[in-house]
CSV table of C-alpha atoms and ligand atoms in Angstrom, one decimal:
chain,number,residue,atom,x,y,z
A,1,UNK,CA,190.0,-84.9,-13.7
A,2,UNK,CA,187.7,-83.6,-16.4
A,3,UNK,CA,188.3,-81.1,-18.9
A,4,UNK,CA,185.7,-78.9,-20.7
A,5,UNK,CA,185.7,-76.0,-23.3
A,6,UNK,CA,182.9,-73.5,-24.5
A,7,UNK,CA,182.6,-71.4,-27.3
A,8,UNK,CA,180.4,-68.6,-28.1
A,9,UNK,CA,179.9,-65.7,-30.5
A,10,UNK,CA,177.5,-62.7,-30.6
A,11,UNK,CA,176.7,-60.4,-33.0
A,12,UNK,CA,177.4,-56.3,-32.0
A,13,UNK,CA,174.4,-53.9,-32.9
A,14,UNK,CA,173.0,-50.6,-31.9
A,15,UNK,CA,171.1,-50.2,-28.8
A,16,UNK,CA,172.0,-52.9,-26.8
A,17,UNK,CA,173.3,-52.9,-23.4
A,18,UNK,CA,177.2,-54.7,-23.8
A,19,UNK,CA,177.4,-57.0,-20.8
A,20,UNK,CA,180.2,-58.9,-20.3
A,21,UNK,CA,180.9,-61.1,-16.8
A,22,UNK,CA,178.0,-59.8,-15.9
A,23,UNK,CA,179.4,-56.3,-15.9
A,24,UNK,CA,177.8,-53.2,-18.2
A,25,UNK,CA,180.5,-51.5,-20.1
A,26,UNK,CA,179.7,-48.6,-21.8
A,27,UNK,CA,180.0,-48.6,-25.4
A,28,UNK,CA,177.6,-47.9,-28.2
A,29,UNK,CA,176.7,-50.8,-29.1
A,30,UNK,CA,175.9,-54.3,-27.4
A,31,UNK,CA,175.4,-58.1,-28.2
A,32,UNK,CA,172.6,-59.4,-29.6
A,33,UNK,CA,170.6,-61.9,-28.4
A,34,UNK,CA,167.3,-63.5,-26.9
A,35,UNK,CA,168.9,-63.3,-23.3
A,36,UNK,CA,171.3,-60.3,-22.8
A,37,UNK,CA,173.8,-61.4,-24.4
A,38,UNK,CA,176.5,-62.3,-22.5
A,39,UNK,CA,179.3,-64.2,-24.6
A,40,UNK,CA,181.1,-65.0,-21.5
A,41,UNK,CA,179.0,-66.4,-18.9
A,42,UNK,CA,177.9,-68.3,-22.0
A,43,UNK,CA,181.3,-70.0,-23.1
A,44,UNK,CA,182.0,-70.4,-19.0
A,45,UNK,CA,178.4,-72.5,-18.7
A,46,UNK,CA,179.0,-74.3,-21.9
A,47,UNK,CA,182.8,-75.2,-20.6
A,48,UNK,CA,181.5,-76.3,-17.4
A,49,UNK,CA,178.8,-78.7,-18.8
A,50,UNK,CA,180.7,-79.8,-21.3
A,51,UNK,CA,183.3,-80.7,-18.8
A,52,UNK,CA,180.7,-82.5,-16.4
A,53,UNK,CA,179.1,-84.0,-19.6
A,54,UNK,CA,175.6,-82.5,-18.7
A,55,UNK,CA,175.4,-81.4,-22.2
A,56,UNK,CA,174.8,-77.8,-23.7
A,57,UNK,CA,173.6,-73.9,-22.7
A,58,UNK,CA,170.7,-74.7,-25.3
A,59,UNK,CA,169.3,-77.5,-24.1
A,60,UNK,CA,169.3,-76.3,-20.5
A,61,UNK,CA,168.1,-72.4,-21.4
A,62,UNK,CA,166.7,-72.5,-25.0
A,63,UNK,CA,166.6,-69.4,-27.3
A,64,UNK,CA,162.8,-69.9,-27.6
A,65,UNK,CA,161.7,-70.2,-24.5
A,66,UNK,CA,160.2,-66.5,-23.1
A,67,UNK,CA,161.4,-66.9,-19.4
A,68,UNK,CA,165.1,-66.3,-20.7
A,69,UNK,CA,164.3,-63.4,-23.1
A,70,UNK,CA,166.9,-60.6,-22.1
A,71,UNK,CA,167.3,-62.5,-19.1
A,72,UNK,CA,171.0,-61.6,-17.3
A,73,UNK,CA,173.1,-65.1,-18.3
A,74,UNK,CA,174.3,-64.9,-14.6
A,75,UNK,CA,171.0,-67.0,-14.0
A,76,UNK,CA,172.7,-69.6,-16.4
A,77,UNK,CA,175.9,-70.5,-14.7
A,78,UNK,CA,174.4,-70.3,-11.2
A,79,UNK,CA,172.5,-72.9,-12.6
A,80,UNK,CA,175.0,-74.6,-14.3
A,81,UNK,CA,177.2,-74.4,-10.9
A,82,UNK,CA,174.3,-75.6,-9.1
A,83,UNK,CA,174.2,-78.6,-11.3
A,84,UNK,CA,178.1,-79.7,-11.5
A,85,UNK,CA,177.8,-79.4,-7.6
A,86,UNK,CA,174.8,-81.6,-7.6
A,87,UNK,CA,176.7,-84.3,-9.5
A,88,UNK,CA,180.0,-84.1,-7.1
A,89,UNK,CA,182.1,-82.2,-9.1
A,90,UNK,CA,184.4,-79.3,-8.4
A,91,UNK,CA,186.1,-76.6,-10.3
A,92,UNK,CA,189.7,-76.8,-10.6
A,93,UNK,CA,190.8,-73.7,-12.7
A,94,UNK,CA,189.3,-71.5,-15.4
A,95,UNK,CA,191.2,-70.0,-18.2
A,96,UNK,CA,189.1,-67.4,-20.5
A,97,UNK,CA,189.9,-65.6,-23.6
A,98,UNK,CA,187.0,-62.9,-25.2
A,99,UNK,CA,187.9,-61.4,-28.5
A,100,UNK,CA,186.2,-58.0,-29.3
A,101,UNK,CA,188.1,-55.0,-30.8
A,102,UNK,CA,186.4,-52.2,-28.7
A,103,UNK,CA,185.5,-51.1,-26.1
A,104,UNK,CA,188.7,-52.2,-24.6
A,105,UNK,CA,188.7,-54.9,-21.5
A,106,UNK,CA,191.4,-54.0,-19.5
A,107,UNK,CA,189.3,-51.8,-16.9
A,108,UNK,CA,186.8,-54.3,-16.0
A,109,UNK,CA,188.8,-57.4,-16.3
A,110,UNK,CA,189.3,-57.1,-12.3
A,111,UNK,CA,185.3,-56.7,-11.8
A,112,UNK,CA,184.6,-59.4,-14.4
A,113,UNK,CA,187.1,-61.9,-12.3
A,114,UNK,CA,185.4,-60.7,-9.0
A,115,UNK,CA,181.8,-61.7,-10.5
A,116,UNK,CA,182.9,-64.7,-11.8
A,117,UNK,CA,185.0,-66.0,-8.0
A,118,UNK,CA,181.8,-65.3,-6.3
A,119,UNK,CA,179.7,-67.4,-9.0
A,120,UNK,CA,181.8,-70.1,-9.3
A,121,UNK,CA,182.8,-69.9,-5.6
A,122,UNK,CA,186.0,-70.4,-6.5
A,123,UNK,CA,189.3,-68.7,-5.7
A,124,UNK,CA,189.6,-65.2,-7.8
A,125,UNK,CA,193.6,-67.0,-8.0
A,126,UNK,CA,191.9,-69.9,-10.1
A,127,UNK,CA,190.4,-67.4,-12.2
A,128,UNK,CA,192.0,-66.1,-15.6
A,129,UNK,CA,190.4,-63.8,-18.5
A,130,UNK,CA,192.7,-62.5,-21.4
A,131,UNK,CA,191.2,-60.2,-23.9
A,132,UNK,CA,192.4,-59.9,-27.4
A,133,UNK,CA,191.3,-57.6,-30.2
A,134,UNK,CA,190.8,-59.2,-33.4
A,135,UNK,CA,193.5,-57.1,-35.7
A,136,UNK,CA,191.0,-55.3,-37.4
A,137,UNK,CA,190.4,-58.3,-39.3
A,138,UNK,CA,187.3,-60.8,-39.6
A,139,UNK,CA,184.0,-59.8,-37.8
A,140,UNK,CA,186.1,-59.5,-34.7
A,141,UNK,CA,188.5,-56.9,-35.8
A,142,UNK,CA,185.4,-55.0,-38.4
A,143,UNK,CA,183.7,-54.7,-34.7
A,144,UNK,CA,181.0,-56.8,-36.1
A,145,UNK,CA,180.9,-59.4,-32.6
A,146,UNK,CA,182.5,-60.7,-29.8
A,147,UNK,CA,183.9,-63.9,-29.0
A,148,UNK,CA,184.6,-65.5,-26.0
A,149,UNK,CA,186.6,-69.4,-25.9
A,150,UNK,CA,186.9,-71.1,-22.3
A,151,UNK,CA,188.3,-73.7,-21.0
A,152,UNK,CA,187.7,-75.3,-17.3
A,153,UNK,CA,189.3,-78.7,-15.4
A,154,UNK,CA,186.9,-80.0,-12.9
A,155,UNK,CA,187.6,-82.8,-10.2
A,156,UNK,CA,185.5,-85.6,-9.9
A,157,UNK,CA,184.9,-86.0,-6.2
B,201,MG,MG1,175.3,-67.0,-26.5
């Protein structure tokens, strides 16, 4: 068994679109970012790599390349999927956590599961996503950014 986490953190401005799992939430602001911005699907590649020790988001997708600017991050963890696959591994289980103090979660979390079992081809069971508001303290709780911490166990086949 291997175990892998990812981290990730984007700042929240005006007149972006706020994607999260890959689904648009409506909300007047968004993340910023050179891809769109999806804290998620980037803490869920970074866990998965990190698990399979293929290394990092950045050195697969960097910030400076123009193919990924506002590109949707879903192209990242297909890719990632693609490449734990590749390499024999499977996904176990997935636990998520995203911290953001508005717009709340709970509405989408069902969608944002769905996208993510179909990604991952894995079991919407083996799938879960907590949200947590940050207190209204630190740049969570001021509304300043959202953060999303993941954690994955993959088998070696
Ligand atoms: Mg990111």
């Amino acid at each position: 068994m291997r175990i892998g986490q990812g981290y990730d953190i984007h700042k929240l401005v005006p007149q972006r679109k706020f994607v999260l799992g890959g689904v648009e939430i409506p909300f007047d602001k968004g993340p910023l970012g050179h891809s769109d911005g999806d804290v998620l699907f980037h803490a869920i590649t970074d866990a998965l790599l990190g698990a399979a020790g293929l290394g990092d988001i950045g050195g697969y997708f960097p910030d400076t390349d123009p193919r990924w600017k506002d590109a949707s991050s879903i192209h990242f963890l297909k890719e990632a999927c693609l490449l734990l696959y590749k390499n024999g591994f499977l996904i176990e289980n997935l636990d998520g956590t995203v911290h953001l103090e508005r717009p709340k979660l709970a509405p989408y979390l069902k969608k944002i599961k769905e996208n993510l079992s179909e990604v991952l081809r894995l079991p919407a069971d083996r799938i879960n996503i907590k949200a947590k508001t940050g207190e209204g303290i630190g740049e969570v709780g001021r509304g300043e950014a959202v953060v999303a911490q993941v954690i994955v166990l993959l088998t070696d086949q």
